[in-house]
XYZ file of C-alpha atoms in Angstrom:
535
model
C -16.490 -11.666 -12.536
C -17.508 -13.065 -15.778
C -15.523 -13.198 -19.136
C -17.735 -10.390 -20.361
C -16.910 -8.103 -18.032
C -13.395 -9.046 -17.664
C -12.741 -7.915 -21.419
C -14.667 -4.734 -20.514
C -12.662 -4.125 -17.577
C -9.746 -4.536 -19.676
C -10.987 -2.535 -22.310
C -11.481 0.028 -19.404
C -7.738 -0.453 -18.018
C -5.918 0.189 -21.625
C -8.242 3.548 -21.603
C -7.416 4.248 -18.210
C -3.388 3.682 -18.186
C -4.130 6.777 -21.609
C -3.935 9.333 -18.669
C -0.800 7.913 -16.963
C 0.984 8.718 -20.581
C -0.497 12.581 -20.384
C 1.075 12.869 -17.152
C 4.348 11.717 -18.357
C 4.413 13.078 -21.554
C 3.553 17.116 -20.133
C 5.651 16.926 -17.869
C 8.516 15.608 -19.613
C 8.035 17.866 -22.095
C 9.126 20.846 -19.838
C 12.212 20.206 -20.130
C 11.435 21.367 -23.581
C 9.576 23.863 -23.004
C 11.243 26.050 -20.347
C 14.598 26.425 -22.171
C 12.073 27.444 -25.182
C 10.218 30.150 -22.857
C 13.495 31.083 -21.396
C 14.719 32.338 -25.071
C 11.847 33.440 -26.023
C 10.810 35.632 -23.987
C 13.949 36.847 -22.623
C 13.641 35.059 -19.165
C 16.162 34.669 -15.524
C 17.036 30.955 -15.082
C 14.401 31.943 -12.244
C 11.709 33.229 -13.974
C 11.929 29.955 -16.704
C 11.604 27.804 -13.871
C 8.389 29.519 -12.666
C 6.312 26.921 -15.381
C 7.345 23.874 -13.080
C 5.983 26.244 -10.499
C 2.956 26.236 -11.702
C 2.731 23.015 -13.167
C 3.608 21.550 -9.658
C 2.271 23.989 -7.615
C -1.584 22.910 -9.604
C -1.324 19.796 -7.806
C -0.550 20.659 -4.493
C -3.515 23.395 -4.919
C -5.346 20.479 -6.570
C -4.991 17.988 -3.524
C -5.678 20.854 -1.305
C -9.150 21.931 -2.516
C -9.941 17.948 -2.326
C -9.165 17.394 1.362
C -10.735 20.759 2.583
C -13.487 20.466 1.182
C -13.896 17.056 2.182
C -12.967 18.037 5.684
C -15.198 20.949 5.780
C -18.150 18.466 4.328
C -17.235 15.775 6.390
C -17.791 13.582 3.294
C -14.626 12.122 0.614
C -15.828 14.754 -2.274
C -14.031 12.006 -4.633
C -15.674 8.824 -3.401
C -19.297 10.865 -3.676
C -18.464 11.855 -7.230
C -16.731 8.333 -8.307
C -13.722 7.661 -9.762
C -14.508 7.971 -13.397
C -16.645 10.825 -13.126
C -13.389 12.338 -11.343
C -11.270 11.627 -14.115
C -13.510 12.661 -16.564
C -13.866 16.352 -15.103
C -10.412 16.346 -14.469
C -9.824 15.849 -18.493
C -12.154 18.440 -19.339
C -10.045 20.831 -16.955
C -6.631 19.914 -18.710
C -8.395 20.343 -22.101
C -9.568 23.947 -21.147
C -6.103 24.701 -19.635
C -4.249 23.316 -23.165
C -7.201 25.431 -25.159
C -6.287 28.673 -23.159
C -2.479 27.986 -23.570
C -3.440 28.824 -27.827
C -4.387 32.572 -26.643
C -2.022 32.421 -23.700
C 0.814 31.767 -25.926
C -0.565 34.291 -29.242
C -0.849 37.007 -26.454
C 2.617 36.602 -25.893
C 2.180 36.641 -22.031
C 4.284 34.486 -19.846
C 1.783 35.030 -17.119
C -1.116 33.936 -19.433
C 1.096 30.833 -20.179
C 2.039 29.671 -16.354
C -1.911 30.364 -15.746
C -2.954 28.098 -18.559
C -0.073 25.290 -17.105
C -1.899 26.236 -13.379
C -5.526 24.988 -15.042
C -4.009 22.153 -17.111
C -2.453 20.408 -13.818
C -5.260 21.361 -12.020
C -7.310 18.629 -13.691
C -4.026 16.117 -12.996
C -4.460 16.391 -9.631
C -7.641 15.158 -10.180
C -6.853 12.670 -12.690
C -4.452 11.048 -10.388
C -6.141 11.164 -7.288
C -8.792 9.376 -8.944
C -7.179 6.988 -11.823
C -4.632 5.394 -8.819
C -7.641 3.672 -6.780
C -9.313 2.807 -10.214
C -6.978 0.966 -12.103
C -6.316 -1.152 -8.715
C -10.178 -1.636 -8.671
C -10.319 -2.670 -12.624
C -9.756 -6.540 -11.421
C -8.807 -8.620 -8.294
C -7.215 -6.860 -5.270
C -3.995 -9.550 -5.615
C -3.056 -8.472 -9.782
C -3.584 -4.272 -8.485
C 0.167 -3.493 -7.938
C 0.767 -5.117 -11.415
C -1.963 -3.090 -12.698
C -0.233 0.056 -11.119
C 3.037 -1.254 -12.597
C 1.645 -1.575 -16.036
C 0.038 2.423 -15.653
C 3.419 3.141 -14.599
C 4.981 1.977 -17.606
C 3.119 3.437 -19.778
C 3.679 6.759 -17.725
C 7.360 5.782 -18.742
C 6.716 6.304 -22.059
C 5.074 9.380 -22.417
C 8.111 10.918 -20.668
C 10.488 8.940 -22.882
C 8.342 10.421 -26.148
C 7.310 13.823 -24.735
C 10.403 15.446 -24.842
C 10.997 13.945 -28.746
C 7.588 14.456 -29.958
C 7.570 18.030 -28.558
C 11.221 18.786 -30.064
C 9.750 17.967 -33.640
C 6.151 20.054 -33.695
C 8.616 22.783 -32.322
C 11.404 22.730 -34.446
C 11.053 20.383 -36.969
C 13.482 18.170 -35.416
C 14.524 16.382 -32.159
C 18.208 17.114 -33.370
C 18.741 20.187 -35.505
C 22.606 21.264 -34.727
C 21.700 24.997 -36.296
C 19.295 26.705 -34.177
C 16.137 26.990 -35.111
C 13.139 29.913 -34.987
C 9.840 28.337 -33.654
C 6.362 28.945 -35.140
C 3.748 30.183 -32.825
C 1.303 27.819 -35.178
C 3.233 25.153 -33.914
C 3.316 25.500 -30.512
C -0.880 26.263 -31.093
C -0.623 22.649 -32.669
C 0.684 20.959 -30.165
C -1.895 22.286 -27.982
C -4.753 22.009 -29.815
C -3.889 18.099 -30.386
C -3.730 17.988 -26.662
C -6.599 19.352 -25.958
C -8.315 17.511 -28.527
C -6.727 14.187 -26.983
C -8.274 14.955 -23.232
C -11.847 15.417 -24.482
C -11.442 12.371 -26.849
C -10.618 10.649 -23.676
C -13.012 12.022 -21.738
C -16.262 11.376 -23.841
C -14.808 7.686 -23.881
C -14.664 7.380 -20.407
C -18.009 8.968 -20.027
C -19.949 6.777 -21.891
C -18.346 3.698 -21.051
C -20.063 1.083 -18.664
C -17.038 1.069 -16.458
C -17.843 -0.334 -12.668
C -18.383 1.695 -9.748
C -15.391 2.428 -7.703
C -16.333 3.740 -4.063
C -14.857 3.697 -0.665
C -16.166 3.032 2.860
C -13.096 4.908 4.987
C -14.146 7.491 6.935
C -13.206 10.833 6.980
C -10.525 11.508 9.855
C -10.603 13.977 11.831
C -7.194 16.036 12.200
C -7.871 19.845 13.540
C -4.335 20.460 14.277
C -3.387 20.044 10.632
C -5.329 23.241 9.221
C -2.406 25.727 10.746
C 0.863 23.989 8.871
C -0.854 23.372 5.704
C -2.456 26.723 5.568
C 1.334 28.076 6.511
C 2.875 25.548 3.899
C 0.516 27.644 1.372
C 1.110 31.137 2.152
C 5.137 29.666 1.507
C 4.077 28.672 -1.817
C 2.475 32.186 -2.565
C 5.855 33.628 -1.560
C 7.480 33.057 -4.454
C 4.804 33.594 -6.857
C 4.673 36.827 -5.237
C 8.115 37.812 -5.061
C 8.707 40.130 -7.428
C 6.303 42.491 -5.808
C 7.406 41.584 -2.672
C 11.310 42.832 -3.514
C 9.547 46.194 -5.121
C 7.749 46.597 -2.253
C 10.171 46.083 0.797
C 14.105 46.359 -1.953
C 15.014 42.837 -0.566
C 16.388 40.643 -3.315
C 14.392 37.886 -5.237
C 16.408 35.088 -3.769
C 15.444 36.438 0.168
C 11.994 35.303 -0.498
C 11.970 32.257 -2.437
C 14.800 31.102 0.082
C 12.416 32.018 2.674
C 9.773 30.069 0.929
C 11.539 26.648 0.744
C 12.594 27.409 4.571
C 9.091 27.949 5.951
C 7.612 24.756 4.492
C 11.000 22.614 5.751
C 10.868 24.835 9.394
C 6.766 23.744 9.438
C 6.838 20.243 8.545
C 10.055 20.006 11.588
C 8.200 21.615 14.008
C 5.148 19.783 13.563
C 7.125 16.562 13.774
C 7.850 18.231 17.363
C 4.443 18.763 18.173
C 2.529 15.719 17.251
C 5.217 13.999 18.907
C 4.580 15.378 21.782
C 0.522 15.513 21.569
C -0.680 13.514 19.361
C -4.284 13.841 19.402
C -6.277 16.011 16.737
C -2.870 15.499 14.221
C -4.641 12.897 12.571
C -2.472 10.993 10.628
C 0.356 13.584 11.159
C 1.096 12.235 14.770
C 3.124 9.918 13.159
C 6.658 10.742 12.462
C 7.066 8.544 9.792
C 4.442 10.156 7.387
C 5.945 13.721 8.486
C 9.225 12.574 7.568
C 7.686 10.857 4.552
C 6.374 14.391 3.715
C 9.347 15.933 3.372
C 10.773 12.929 1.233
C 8.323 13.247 -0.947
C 8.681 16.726 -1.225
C 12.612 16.761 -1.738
C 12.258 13.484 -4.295
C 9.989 15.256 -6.454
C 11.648 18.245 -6.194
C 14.920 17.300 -7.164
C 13.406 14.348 -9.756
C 12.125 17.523 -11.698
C 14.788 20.056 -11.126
C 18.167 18.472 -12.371
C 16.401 18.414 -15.684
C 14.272 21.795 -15.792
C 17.980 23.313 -15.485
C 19.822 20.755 -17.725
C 18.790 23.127 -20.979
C 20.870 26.238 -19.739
C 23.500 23.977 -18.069
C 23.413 22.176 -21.713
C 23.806 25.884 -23.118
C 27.545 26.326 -21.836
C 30.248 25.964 -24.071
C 31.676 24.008 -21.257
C 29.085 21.023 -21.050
C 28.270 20.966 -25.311
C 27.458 24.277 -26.030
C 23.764 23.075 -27.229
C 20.707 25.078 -28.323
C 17.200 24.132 -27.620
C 16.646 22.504 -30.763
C 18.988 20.149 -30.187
C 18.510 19.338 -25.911
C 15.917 16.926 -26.721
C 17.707 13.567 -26.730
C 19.549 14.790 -23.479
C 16.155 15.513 -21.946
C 14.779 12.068 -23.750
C 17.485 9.959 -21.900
C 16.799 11.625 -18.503
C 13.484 10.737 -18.223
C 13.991 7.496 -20.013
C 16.720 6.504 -17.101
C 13.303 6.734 -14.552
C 12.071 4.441 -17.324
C 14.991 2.352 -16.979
C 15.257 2.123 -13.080
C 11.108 1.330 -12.830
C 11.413 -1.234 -15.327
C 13.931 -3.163 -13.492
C 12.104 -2.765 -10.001
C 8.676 -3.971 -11.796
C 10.614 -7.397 -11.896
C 9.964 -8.189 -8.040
C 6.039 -7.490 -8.960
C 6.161 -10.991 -10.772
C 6.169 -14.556 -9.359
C 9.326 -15.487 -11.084
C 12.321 -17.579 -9.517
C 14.363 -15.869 -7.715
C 17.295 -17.134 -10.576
C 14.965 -15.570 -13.032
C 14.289 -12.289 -11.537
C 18.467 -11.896 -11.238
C 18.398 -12.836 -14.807
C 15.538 -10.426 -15.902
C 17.228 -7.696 -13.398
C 20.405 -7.987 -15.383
C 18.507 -8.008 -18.836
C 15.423 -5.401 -18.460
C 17.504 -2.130 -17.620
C 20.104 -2.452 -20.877
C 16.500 -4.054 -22.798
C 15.200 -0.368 -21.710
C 18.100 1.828 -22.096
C 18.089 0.129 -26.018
C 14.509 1.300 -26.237
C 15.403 4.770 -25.448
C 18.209 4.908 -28.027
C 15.934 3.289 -30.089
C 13.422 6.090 -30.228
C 16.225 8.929 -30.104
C 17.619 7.273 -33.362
C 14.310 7.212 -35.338
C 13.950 10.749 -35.195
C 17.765 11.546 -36.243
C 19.766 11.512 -33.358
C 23.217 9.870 -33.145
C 22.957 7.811 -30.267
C 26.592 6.506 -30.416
C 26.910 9.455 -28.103
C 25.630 7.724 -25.307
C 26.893 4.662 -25.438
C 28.635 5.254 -22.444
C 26.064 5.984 -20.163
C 25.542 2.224 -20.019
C 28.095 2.518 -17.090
C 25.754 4.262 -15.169
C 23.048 1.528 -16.053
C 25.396 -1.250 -14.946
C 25.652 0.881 -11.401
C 22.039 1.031 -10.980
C 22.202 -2.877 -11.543
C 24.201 -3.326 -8.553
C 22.570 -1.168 -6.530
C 19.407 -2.801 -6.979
C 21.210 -6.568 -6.429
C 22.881 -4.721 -3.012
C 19.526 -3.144 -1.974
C 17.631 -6.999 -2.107
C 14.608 -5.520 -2.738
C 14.472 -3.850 0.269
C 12.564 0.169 0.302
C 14.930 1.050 3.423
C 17.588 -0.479 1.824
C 17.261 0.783 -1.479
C 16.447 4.142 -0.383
C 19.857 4.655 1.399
C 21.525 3.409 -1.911
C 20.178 4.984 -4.246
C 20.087 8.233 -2.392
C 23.926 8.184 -1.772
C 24.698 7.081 -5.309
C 22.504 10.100 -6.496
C 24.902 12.062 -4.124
C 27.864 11.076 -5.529
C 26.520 11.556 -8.803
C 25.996 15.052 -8.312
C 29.037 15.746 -6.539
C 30.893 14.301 -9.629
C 28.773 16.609 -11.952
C 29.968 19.572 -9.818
C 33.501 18.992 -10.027
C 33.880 17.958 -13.689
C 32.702 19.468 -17.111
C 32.457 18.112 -20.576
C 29.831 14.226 -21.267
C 31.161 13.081 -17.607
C 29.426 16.247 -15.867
C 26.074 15.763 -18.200
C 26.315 11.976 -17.614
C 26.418 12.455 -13.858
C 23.646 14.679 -13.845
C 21.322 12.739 -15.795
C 22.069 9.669 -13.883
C 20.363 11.683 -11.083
C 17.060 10.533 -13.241
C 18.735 5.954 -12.438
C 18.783 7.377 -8.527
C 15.093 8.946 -8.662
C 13.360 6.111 -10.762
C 12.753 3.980 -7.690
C 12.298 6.065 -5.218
C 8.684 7.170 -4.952
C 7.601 3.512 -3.964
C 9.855 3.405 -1.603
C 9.198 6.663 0.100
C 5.649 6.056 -0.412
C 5.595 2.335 1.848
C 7.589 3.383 4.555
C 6.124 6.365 5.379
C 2.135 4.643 5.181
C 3.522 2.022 7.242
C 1.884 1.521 10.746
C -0.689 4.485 9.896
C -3.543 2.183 10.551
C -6.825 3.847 10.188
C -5.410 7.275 8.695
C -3.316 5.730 5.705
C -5.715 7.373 3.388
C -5.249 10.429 4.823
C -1.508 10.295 5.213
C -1.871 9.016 1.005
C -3.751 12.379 0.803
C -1.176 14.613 2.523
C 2.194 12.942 0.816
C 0.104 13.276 -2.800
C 0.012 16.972 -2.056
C 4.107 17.218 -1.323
C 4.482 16.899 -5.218
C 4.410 20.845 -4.610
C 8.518 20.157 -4.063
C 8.384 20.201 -7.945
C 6.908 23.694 -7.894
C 9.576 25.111 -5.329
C 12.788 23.492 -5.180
C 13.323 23.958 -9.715
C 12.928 27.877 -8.690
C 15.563 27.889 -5.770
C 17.921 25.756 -7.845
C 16.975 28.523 -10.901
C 17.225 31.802 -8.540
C 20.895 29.817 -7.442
C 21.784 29.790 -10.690
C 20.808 33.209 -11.548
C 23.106 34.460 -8.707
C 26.317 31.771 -8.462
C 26.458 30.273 -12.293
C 23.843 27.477 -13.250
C 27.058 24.897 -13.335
C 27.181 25.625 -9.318
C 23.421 25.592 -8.869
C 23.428 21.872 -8.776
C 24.594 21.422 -5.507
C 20.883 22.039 -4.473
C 20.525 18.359 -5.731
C 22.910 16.768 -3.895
C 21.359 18.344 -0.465
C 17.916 16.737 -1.770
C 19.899 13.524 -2.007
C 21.380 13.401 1.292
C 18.309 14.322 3.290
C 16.615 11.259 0.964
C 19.642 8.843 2.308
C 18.596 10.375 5.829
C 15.172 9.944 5.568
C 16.156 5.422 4.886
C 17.880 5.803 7.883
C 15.921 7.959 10.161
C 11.898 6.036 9.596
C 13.999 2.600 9.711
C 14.881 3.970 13.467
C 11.217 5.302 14.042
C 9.409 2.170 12.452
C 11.500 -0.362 14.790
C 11.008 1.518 17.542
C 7.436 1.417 17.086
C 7.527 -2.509 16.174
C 7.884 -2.902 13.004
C 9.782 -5.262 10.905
C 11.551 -2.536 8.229
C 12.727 -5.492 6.471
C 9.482 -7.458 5.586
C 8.185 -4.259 4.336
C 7.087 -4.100 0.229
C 7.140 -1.248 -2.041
C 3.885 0.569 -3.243
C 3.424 1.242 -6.935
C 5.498 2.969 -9.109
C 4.854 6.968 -9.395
C-alpha cells in the first residue's frame, strides 16, 4: 500500500467511523424520546417501550432478509453488492425513515412514528453488517481490532451526545427543572438534520474511490435452521400484535408478550437439544456455544437497552427525584457514557503497552472518561456535582477489570454478577443510591458484547460467519425484553419492574460459566482466548 492510498484509506476510515456515531447517537437518544412519546401521547409504560421495539426489532428483520435471501440465492447478497455500496443504501434507507418520521410525527400517529423508527433501523442493519468488515479492511489485517476500537469510540460518543443534543432541540435545554411544552417544529428539526446528515454521508461515500471489500467464504448450508428462526419471528410478531390478539381471544396484554419472550428462550433451548444430538444440516447452530452465545447476546442487548428505556418513568417518582423529561437527560447522558467508560478502559489491552503501563492507563482512562462525560453535561447547564459520587461505581469497574485479567470468561462472570448486585441494590433502596445502581448496570454492560461475541465464535471453524450472522440478528433482545420489563411495570410498579434486569444478569454470569465448560470439553484453551471488537 502506498502513502497515497494510505491517506485515502484514512480519509475513508474517519468517514466510515461517521456511521458508528449515528448508531450511537439514535439510539441513545431513546431514552429521550420514549419518556417524550410516553407524555405525549398519553402512553402504558408498555406501549412507550414499543419504539425500542421497533427500533430493535428493524435489525433483527434487517439481518433476516440478508441471510434468506442469501440462503435462498446461494450467493452472500452483501459481498455481491460490496461493502460501501451496502452502506450507502443503507443511509439512504435511514434518511427516508428520519424524512417520514416529519409526517409521522405532524400526523400525530404513534404507529406512523414506530413505522418510520422500523425503516430508519432498517438501513442500520445494513450499515452495520457492512461498515464492521470494512473498517477492518481499510488497512492491514494486524491494526483491524484497533480500527474497530477506534469506530467503537466514536460510537461512544454519539451515545454520550445523543441524549444532550436531543434534550436541547426538544426543550431548549438538557436541564430545565420546570417542565417544558415541546414544539412539533422541533422535533421536525431534529429529523430533518438527520436525514440531511445520512444523505450527506451517503453521496460522500458514493463518490469516493474507496477499495473493494469482498469475501471468498462460502455460503453454508444449514436446513435445520429455517424452523427456529421462522418460530423466533412469529414470537416477535406476538407482541406487535397483541393488542388485537387480547380483543380477539380477552387474555391480558402481558399473556402474550410473556409468551413472546418464552417462545424465543423455549426455541433457542430446544434447539441446543437437537443439534446436540444431530448435528448435521444445523450449520453453525450444532454448536452449543454459538446457541448459548445467542441467547447472551440476546439477554445483553436486551437488558443494555432496557434499564435505561425505563429509567425516565422510574426517574418520574417522587421517590427516585421526582424528574420531568426535560430534565432526564444528564441521567440518560451518564448511562450511556458509563458503556463509554467501561469500553474505554478495555480498549487499553488493544495496545502494545507494558503491562505496568496498561495498569497505569487502566487506572487513569475510566475517571479520564467519566470527566469527559461531566464535562459535556456541564457545558450545556447541568450541575454535575450531583454525580460526583458515582465515581464509586467507576472505581468498582476498575477492580473488576484488574480481577478479570483480561480474560472474556473471566470478565463475563464478573461483570455479570456485579451487574446483579447492582440491580438487586436498586430494588431494595430508593433515593441517588437506587438511580446510581441502576445506571451502573450501563459499567456491567460496556464490556460485554466482545466478550460474548469471542466465546461463542470460538471453535466454529468454517461457519463463524454464519454464527457472526445469526448472533448479529439476537440484537432483537432490544426489541423484546424493554416491552416485558414495560408491560411489568405497567402491572407491579415500574420501581419493581427492574428485577427483569437482574434475571438478564444472572443468565449472562451463567452463560461465562456454562461455554467455559462446553469450550474445554471440546479442547479449547478458555483462557488464551481474546476479545472481539467493541459493539
Amino acid at each position: 500500500m502506498n502513502q497515497k492510498d494510505e491517506k485515502n484509506y484514512g480519509s475513508a476510515l474517519y468517514t466510515l467511523i461517521t456511521v458508528f456515531f449515528f448508531w450511537g447517537f439514535v439510539a441513545a437518544s431513546n431514552g429521550i424520546f420514549i419518556p417524550f412519546c410516553k407524555t405525549h401521547f398519553n402512553l402504558t409504560q408498555f406501549e412507550s417501550q414499543l419504539i425500542d421495539f421497533t427500533f430493535y426489532g428493524g435489525y433483527f428483520i434487517g439481518s433476516l432478509i440478508l441471510f434468506y435471501a442469501s440462503k435462498i440465492s446461494k450467493v452472500d447478497i452483501l459481498n455481491k453488492l460490496g461493502y460501501k455500496n451496502g452502506i450507502v443504501f443503507g443511509l439512504v434507507i435511514s434518511a427516508a425513515g428520519a424524512l417520514l418520521m416529519v409526517p409521522a410525527i405532524n400526523s400525530g400517529s404513534f404507529s406512523f412514528i414506530l413505522t418510520a423508527f422500523f425503516f430508519i433501523a432498517i438501513g442500520f442493519s445494513l450499515q452495520q453488517t457492512a461498515a464492521n468488515p470494512f473498517a477492518v479492511a481499510l488497512g492491514t489485517p494486524q491494526t483491524g481490532a484497533n480500527r474497530l476500537n477506534l469506530a467503537g469510540g466514536v460510537n461512544n460518543f454519539g451515545t454520550l451526545l445523543g441524549p444532550i443534543v436531543v434534550s436541547i432541540v426538544l426543550f431548549g435545554t438538557a436541564s430545565s427543572v420546570e417542565p417544558v411544552a415541546v414544539e412539533i417544529s422541533s422535533i421536525n428539526t431534529l429529523y430533518y438534520i438527520l436525514a440531511g446528515l445520512f444523505i450527506g454521508v451517503a453521496i460522500f461515500f458514493s463518490i469516493s474511490n474507496l477499495p473493494k471489500v469482498t469475501s471468498d467464504e462460502k455460503v453454508e448450508t444449514s436446513n435445520k435452521t429455517n424452523i427456529p428462526l421462522f418460530v423466533i419471528f412469529i414470537a416477535f410478531l406476538l407482541i406487535l400484535a397483541s393488542g388485537p390478539l387480547t380483543d380477539m381471544t380477552g387474555l391480558s396484554k402481558s399473556v402474550w408478550v410473556y409468551a413472546s419472550l418464552a417462545i424465543i428462550v423455549l426455541t433457542l433451548l430446544l434447539s441446543l437439544n437437537s443439534a446436540g444430538k444431530e448435528g448435521n444440516g444445523w450449520g453453525a447452530m450444532q454448536y452449543p456455544q454459538l446457541i448459548l452465545g445467542m441467547l447472551a447476546i440476546f439477554t445483553y442487548v436486551g437488558v443494555e437497552v432496557s434499564i435505561q428505556s425505563n429509567m425516565g418513568a422510574l426517574l418520574k417518582l417522587p421517590a427516585f427525584g421526582g424528574y420531568n423529561e426535560s430534565v432526564i437527560a444528564p441521567f440518560i447522558s451518564l448511562y450511556w457514557g458509563s458503556l463509554m467508560i467501561g469500553r474505554w478502559t478495555g480498549a487499553v489491552s488493544a495496545f502494545s503497552f507494558s503491562k505496568s503501563t496498561k495498569r497505569i492507563l487502566t487506572l487513569i482512562v475510566p475517571f479520564f472518561a467519566f470527566a469527559v462525560i461531566l464535562f459535556f453535561n456541564h457545558l450545556n447547564g447541568t450541575s454535575v456535582s450531583q454525580f460526583y459520587v458515582y465515581a464509586i461505581c467507576v472505581a468498582i469497574l476498575v477492580a473488576g477489570f484488574f480481577y478479570s485479567q483480561e480474560k472474556p470468561a473471566k470478565t463475563l462472570m464478573t461483570f455479570g454478577i456485579l451487574g446483579m448486585i447492582a440491580m438487586v441494590i436498586g430494588l431494595t433502596t430508593t433515593g441517588s443510591i437506587a438511580v446510581f445502581a441502576f445506571l451502573s448496570g450501563g459499567l456491567c454492560c460496556s464490556i460485554m458484547w466482545p466478550c460474548i461475541f469471542s466465546l461463542s465464535i470460538t471453535g466454529l471453524g468454517k461457519y463463524t460467519s454464519q454464527g457472526s450472522s445469526f448472533l448479529i440478528m439476537m440484537i432483537l433482545g432490544g426489541a423484546i425484553i424493554p416491552p416485558v420489563q414495560g408491560i411489568l411495570a405497567d402491572t407491579s410498579g415500574i420501581h419493581l419492574s427492574y428485577v427483569v434486569p437482574v434475571v438478564c444478569f444472572a443468565y449472562l454470569a451463567y452463560f461465562a460459566w456454562k461455554v467455559s465448560s462446553v469450550l474445554r470439553k471440546q479442547g479449547i484453551d478458555v483462557s488464551k482466548i481474546e476479545a472481539e471488537g467493541a459493539h
